[in-house]
Coordinates of C-alpha atoms in Angstrom, one line a residue:
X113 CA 0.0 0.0 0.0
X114 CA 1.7 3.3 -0.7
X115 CA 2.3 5.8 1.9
X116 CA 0.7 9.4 2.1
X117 CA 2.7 12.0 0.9
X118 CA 2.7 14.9 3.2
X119 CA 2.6 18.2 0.9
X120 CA 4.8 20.9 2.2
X121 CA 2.5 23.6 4.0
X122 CA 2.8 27.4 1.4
X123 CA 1.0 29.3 4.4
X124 CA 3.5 28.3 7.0
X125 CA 5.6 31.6 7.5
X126 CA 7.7 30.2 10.3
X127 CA 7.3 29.4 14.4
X128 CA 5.8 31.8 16.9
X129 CA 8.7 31.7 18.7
X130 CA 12.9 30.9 17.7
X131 CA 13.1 27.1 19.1
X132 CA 16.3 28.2 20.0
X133 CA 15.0 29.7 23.0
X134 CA 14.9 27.9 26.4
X135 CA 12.7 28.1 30.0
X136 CA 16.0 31.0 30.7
X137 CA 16.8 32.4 27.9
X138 CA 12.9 33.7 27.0
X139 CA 13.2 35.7 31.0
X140 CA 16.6 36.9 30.3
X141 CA 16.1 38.3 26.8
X142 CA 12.6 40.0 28.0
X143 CA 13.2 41.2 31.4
X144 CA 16.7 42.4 30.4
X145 CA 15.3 45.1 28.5
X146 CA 14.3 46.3 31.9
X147 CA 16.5 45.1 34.5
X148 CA 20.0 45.1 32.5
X149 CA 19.9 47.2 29.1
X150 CA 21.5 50.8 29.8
X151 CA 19.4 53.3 28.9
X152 CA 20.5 54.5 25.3
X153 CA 20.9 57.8 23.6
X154 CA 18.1 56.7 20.8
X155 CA 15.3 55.5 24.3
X156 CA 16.6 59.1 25.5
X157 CA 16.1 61.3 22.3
X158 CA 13.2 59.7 21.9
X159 CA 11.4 60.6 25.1
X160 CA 12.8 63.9 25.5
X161 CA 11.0 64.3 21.7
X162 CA 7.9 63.2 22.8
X163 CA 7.8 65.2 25.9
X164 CA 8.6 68.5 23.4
X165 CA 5.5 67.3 21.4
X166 CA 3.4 66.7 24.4
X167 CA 3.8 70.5 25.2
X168 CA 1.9 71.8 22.3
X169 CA -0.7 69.9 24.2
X170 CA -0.3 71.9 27.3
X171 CA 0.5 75.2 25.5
X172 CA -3.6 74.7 23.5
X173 CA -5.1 73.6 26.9
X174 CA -3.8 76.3 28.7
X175 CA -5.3 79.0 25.3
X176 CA -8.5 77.1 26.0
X177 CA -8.6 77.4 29.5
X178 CA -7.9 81.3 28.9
X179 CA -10.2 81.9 26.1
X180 CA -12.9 79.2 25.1
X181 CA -13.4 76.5 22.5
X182 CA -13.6 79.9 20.2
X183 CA -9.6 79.6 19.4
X184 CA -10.4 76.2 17.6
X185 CA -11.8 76.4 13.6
X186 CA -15.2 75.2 14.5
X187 CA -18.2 77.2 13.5
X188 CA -21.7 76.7 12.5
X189 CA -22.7 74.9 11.1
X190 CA -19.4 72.9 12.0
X191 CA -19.7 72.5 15.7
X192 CA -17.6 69.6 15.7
X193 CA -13.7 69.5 14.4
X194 CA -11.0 68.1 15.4
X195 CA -12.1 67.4 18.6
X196 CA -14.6 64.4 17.8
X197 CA -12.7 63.8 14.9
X198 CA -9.6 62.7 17.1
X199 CA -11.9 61.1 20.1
X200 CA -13.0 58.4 17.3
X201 CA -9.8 58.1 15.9
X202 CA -8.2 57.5 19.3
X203 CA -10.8 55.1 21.0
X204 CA -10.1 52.7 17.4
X205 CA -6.9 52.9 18.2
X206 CA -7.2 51.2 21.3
X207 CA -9.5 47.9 20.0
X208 CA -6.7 46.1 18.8
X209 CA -5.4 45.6 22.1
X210 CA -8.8 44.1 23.4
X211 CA -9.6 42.1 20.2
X212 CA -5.6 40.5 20.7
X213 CA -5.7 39.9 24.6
X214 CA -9.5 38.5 24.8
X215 CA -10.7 37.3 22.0
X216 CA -7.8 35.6 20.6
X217 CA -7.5 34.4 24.2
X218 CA -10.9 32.7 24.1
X219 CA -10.1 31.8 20.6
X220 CA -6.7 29.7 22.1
X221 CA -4.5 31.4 19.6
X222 CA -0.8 31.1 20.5
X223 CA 1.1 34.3 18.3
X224 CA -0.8 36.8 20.6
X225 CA 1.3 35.6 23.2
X226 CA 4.2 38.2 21.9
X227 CA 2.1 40.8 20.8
X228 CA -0.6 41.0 23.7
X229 CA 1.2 43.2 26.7
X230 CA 2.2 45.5 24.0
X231 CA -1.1 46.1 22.6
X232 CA -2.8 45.9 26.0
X233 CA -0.8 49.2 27.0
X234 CA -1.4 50.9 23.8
X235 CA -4.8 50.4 24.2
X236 CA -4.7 51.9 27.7
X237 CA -2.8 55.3 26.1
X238 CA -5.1 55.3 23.1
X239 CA -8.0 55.6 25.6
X240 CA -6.4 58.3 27.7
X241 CA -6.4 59.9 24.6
X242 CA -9.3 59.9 23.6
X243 CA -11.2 60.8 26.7
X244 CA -9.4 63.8 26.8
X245 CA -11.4 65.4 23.7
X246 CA -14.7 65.2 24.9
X247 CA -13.8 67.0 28.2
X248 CA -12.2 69.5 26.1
X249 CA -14.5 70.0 23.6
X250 CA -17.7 71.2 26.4
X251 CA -15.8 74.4 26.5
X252 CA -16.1 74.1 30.5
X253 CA -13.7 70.9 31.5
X254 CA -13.6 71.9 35.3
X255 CA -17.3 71.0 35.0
X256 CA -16.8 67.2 33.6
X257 CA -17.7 65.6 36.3
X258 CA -21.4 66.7 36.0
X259 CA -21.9 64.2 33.4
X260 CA -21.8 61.1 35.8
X261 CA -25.3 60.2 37.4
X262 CA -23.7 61.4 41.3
X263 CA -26.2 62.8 44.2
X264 CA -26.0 66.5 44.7
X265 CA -28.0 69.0 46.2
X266 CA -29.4 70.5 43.2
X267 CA -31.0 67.6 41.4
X268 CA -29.0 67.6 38.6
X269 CA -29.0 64.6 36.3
X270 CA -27.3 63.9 33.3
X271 CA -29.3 64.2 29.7
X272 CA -29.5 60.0 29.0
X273 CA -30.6 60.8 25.8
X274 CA -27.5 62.7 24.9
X275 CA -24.4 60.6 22.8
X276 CA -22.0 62.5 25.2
X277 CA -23.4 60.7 28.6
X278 CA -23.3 57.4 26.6
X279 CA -19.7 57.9 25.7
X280 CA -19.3 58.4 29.3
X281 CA -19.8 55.3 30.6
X282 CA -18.7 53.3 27.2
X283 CA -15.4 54.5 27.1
X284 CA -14.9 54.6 31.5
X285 CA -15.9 50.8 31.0
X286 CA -13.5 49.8 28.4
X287 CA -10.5 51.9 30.7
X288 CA -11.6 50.3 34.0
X289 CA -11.6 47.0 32.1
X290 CA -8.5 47.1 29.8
X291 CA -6.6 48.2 32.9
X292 CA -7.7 45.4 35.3
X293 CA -7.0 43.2 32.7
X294 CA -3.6 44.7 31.9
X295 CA -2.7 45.0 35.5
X296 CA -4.0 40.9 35.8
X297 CA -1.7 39.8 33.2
X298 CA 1.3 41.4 34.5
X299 CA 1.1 39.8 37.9
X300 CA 3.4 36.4 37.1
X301 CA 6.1 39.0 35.0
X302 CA 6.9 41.6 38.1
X303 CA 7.5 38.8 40.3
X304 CA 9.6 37.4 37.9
X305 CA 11.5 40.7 37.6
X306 CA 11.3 41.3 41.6
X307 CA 13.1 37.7 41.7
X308 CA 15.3 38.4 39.1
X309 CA 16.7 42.0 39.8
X310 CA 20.1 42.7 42.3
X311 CA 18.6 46.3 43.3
X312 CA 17.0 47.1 46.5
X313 CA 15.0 49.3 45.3
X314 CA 13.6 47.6 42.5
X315 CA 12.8 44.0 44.1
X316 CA 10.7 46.6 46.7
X317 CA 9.0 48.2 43.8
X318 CA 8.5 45.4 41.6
X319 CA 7.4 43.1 44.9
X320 CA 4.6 45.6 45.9
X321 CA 2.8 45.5 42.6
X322 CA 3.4 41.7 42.0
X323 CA 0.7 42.1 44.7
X324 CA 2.3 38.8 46.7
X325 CA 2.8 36.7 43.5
X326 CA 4.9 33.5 44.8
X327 CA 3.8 31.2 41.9
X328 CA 1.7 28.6 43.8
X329 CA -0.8 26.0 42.4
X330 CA -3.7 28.1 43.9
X331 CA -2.2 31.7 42.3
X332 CA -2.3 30.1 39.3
X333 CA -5.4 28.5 39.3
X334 CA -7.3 32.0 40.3
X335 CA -5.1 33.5 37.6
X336 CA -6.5 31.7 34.9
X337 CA -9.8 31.6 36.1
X338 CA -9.5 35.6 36.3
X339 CA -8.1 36.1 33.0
X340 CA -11.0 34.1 31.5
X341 CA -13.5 36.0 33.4
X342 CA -11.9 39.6 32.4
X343 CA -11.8 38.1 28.8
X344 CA -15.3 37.4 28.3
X345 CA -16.5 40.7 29.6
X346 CA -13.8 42.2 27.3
X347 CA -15.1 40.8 24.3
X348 CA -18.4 42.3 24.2
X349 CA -16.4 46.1 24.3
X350 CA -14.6 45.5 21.5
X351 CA -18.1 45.5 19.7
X352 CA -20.4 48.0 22.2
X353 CA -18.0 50.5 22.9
X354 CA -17.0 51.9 18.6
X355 CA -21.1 51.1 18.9
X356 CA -21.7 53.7 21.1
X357 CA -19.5 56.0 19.5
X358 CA -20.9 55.8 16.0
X359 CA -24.3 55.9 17.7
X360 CA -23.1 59.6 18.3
X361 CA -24.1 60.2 14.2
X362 CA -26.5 57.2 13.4
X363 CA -29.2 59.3 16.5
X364 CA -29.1 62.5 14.2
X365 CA -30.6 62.9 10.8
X366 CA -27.8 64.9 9.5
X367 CA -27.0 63.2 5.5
X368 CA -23.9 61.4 6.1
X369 CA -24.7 59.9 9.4
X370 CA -28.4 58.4 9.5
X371 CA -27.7 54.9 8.3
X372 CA -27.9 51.8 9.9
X373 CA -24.7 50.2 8.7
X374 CA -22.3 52.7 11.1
X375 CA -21.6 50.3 13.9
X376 CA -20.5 47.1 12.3
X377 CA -18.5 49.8 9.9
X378 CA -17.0 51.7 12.8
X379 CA -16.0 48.5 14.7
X380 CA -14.3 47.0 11.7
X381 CA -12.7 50.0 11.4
X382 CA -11.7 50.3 14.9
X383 CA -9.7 47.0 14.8
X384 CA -8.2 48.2 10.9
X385 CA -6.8 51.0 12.9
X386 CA -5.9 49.5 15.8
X387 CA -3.7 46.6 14.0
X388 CA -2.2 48.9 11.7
X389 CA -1.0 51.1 14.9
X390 CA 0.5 47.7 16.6
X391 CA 2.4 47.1 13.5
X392 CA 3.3 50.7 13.2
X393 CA 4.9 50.6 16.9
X394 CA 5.7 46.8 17.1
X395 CA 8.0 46.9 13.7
X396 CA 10.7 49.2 15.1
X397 CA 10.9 48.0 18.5
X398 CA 11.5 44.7 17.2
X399 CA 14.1 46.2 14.8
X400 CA 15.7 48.0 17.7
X401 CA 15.6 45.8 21.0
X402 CA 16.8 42.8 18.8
X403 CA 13.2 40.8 19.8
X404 CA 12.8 39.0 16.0
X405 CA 13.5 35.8 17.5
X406 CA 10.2 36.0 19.7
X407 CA 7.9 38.9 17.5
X408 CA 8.5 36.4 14.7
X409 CA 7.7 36.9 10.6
X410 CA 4.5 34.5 11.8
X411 CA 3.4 37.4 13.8
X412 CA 3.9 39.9 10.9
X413 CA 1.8 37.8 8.6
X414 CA -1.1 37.2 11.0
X415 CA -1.4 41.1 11.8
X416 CA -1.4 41.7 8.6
X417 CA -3.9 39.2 7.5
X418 CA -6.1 40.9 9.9
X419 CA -5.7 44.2 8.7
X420 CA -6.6 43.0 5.1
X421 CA -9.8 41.6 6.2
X422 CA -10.5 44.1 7.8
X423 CA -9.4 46.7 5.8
X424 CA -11.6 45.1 3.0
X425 CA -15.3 45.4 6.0
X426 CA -14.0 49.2 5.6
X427 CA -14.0 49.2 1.8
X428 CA -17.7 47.2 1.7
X429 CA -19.0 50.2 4.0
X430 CA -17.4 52.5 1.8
X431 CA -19.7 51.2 -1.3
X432 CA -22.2 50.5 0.9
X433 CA -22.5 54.2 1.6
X434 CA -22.3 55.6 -1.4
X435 CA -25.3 52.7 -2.7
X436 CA -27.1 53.6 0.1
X437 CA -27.2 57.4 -1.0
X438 CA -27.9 56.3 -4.6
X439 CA -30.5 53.8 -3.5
X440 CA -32.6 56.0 -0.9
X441 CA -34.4 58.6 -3.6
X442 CA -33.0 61.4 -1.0
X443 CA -31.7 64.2 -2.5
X444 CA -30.0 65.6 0.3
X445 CA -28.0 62.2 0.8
X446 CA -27.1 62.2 -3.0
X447 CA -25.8 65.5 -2.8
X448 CA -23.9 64.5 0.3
X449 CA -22.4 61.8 -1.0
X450 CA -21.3 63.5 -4.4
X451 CA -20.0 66.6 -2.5
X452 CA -18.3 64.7 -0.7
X453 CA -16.5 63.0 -4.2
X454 CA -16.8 66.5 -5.9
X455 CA -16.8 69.1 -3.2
X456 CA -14.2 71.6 -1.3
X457 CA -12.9 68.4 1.0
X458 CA -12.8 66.6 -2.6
X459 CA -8.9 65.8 -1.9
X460 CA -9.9 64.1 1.4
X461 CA -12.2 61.6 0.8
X462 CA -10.1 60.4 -2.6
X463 CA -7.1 60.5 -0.4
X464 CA -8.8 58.6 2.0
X465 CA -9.7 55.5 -0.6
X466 CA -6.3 55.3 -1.6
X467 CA -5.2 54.8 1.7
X468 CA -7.8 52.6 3.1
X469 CA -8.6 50.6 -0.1
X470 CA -5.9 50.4 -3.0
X471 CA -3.3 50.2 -0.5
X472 CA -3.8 47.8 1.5
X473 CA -4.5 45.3 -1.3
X474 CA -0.4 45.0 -1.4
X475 CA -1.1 42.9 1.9
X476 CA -2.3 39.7 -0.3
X477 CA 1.4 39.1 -1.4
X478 CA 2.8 36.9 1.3
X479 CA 6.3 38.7 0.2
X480 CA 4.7 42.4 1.5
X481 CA 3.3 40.9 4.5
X482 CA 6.8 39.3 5.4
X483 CA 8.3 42.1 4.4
X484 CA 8.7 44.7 7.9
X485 CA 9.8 47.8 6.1
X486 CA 6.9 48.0 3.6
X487 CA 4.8 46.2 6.0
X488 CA 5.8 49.8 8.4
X489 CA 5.2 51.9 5.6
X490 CA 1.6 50.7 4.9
X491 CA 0.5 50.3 8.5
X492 CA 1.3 54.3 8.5
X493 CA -0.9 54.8 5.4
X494 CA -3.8 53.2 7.1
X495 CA -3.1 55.0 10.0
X496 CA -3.4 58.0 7.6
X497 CA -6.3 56.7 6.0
X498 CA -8.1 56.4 9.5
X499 CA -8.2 59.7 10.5
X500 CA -8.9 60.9 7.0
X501 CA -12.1 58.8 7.3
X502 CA -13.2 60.6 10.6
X503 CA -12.4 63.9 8.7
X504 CA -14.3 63.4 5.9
X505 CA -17.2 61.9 7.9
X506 CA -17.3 64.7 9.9
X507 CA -16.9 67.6 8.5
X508 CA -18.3 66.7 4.7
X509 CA -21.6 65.5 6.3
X510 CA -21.6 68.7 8.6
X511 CA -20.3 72.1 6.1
X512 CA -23.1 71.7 3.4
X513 CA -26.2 70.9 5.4
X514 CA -30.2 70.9 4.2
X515 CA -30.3 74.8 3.7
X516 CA -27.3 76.7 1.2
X517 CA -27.7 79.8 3.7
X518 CA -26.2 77.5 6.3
X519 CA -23.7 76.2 4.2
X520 CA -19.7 77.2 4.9
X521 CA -16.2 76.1 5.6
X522 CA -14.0 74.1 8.4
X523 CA -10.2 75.5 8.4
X524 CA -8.1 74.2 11.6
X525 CA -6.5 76.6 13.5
X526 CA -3.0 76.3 15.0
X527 CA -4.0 75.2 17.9
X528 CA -6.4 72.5 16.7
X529 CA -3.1 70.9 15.3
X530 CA -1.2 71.5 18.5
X531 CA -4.3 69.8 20.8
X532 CA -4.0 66.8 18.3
X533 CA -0.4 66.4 18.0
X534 CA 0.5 67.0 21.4
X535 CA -2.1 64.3 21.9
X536 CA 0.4 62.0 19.9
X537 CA 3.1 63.3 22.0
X538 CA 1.6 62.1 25.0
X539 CA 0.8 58.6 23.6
X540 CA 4.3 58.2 22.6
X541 CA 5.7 59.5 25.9
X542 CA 3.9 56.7 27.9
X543 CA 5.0 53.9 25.5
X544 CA 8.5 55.1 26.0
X545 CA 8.5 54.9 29.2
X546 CA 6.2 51.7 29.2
X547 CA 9.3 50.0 27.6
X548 CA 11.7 50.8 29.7
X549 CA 9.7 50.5 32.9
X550 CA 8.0 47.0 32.4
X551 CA 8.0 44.1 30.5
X552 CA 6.9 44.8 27.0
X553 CA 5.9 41.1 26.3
X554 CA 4.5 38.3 28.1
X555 CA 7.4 36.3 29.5
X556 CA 5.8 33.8 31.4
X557 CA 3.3 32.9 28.4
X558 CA 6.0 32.8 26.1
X559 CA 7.3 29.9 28.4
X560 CA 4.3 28.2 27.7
X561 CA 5.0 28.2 23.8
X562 CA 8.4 26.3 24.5
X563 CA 8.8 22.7 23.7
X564 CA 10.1 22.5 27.4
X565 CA 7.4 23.4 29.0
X566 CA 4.9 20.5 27.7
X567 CA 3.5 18.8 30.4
X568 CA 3.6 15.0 29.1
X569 CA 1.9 12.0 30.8
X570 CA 4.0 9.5 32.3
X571 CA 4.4 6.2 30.3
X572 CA 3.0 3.1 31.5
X573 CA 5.3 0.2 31.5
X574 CA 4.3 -3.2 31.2

């Protein structure tokens, strides 16, 4: 009888982690980053950079503080700019962190297990972020805390029926969550590097948040049983929470935003957004801490491979807008739709398609997707693309409205730039420090991947 002849696997991009690596060698190479590796004069230039961007932030609060929302470009009819241009933006940001560390969690898939940490803490900056716009953009941010349901003398109660109270408590329950889930999974990592480090100072550190972490049968056991439990109630934000947010157009009947397809198209374009920002970050500090032996080309291909599917959802809501428009017999969503092709913000929308859509259609070569320089360069287009979309959305569905007397035009100001790139400033500050302060990736689950740490069942002899 002839034997099978196994067919070599054409998918197979390599191992999730180098099987050079032992029990050791995965703690050393991880922890070292933070324990041994002197702090260099690119970590350094690199901060202090981000810091100088983060003050433009300060420098636009401080003006809005001091004068009103009235220094920013908005006008009517615009009454929204950058402001909830940049909260959506942000808050997608941060879904590829969730969607990696609980659903792919649920879903038993291994390669997260270099990626997660990383896009766990990205997701926690991306939401700080974010939440700073809204509080910004009421004109009266001292006053913020009048939009949580708290007893008070005068009776005041938050409008439920407002999209601003429902962003509230979306976005505070995806931060409380992502954190306690963050903070969860580092638990078995800073006792490790409490264990591990020769400084006083840091074993007292590290030892306090390990929270008491001595590695026992029953620490593990509630571990897991935590993780699962944080997981599931994860899951459901990655799909609520860009919900809510797009419910902040889909409630209005402006043309533009009153269509039924804007949550499933928001939260696919939450995690495009989100993975392309993970590759964005995770391709240089791969290239630069020397980490291509456990953020392997099997990682690359999978991230990618996401953001094509997912990038593709985008480009089906793109046509399904513009058929929508075409389909409804309402003139006012024609003429949004074509003004929006043919109109002053023309150079937006086309810029946006050839970001989003043409290319990302590169990704289906397996040679681009193993490739980490053009692999860089594309995640940065889509990154582009992103908050081209929220542009567009915004301001072409907001500038011509249902009366021409109403109609005008949405110019940035200095210091809308300076709120939004300080922003980016202060996201890249944290992750600087996030680096260099703890454990980037997931030590003790990358132990789990190594042929050494099988747990095999004893042999019975005869």
């Amino acid at each position: 009888m002839p034997q099978p002849v196994e067919l070599p696997d054409k998918i197979y991009v390599g191992p999730v982690i180098d099987e050079q690596h032992s029990l050791a060698s995965v703690s050393d190479k991880v922890g070292g980053v933070v324990l041994r590796r002197k702090i260099t004069l690119g970590w350094t230039f690199g901060l202090l950079m981000s810091f100088a961007v983060l003050q433009g932030l300060m420098a636009s609060a401080t003006m809005l503080f001091v004068k009103g929302v009235g220094i920013w470009g908005i006008n009517i009819p615009i009454g929204w700019g950058f402001a909830i241009i940049n909260f959506v933006w942000w808050i997608g940001i941060g879904h590829a962190g969730t969607l990696i560390s609980a659903i792919l969690l649920l879903l038993n898939q291994s390669w997260r297990n270099a990626i997660n940490r990383f896009a766990e803490a990205m997701t926690l900056f991306a939401v700080m972020c974010a939440g700073m716009f809204p509080v910004l953009h009421t004109g009266r941010p001292w006053l913020a805390y009048w939009l949580l349901p708290y007893p008070n003398t005068m009776n005041l109660w938050p409008q439920f029926r407002s999209p601003l109270a429902w962003d509230v408590f979306a976005v505070s329950t995806y931060l409380t969550i992502s954190a306690v889930f963050w903070f969860v999974g580092l638990l078995p990592d800073l006792a490790t590097l409490r264990d591990t480090t020769k400084k006083d100072w840091q074993k007292k550190v590290y030892g306090m948040l390990a929270m008491g972490w001595r590695g026992s049968a029953r620490h593990w056991q509630r571990y897991e049983k935590a993780s699962l439990l944080l997981a599931g109630m994860a899951t459901p934000l990655v799909v609520s929470v860009h919900t809510v947010v797009s419910f902040d157009f889909t409630v209005s009947i402006v043309p533009g935003w009153h269509t039924t397809i804007f949550p499933p198209y928001f939260v696919a374009g939450a995690i495009y957004s989100g993975f392309a920002m993970v590759l964005t970050l995770m391709i240089p500090v791969r290239k630069f801490y020397g980490l291509d032996d456990i953020i392997t080309m099997r990682h690359l291909n999978n991230m990618a491979k996401v953001t094509l599917a997912t990038g593709l959802i985008v480009a089906y809501g793109y046509e399904m807008e513009a058929f929508f428009a075409y389909f409804s017999a309402d003139k006012y969503e024609k003429f949004m739709i074509w003004n929006r092709m043919t109109g002053p913000y023309w150079w937006s929308y086309w810029t946006l398609i050839l970001c989003n859509i043409i290319t990302p259609q590169f990704l289906w070569s397996k040679k681009i997707r193993t490739s980490p320089g053009i692999l860089w360069i594309i995640s940065l287009i889509v990154n582009v693309g992103m908050w081209l979309e929220r542009f567009v959305i915004v301001v072409t569905s907001l500038h011509r409205d249902f009366l021409p007397s109403s109609w005008g035009i949405y110019i940035p100001t200095v210091w809308d730039w300076a709120t939004y790139v300080g922003t980016l400033g202060f996201f890249m500050f944290l992750i600087f420090l996030f680096i260099r302060v703890l454990p980037m990736i997931t030590i003790f689950e990358l132990r789990m991947l190594l042929p050494g740490a099988e747990v095999k069942e004893p042999v019975a002899h005869a």
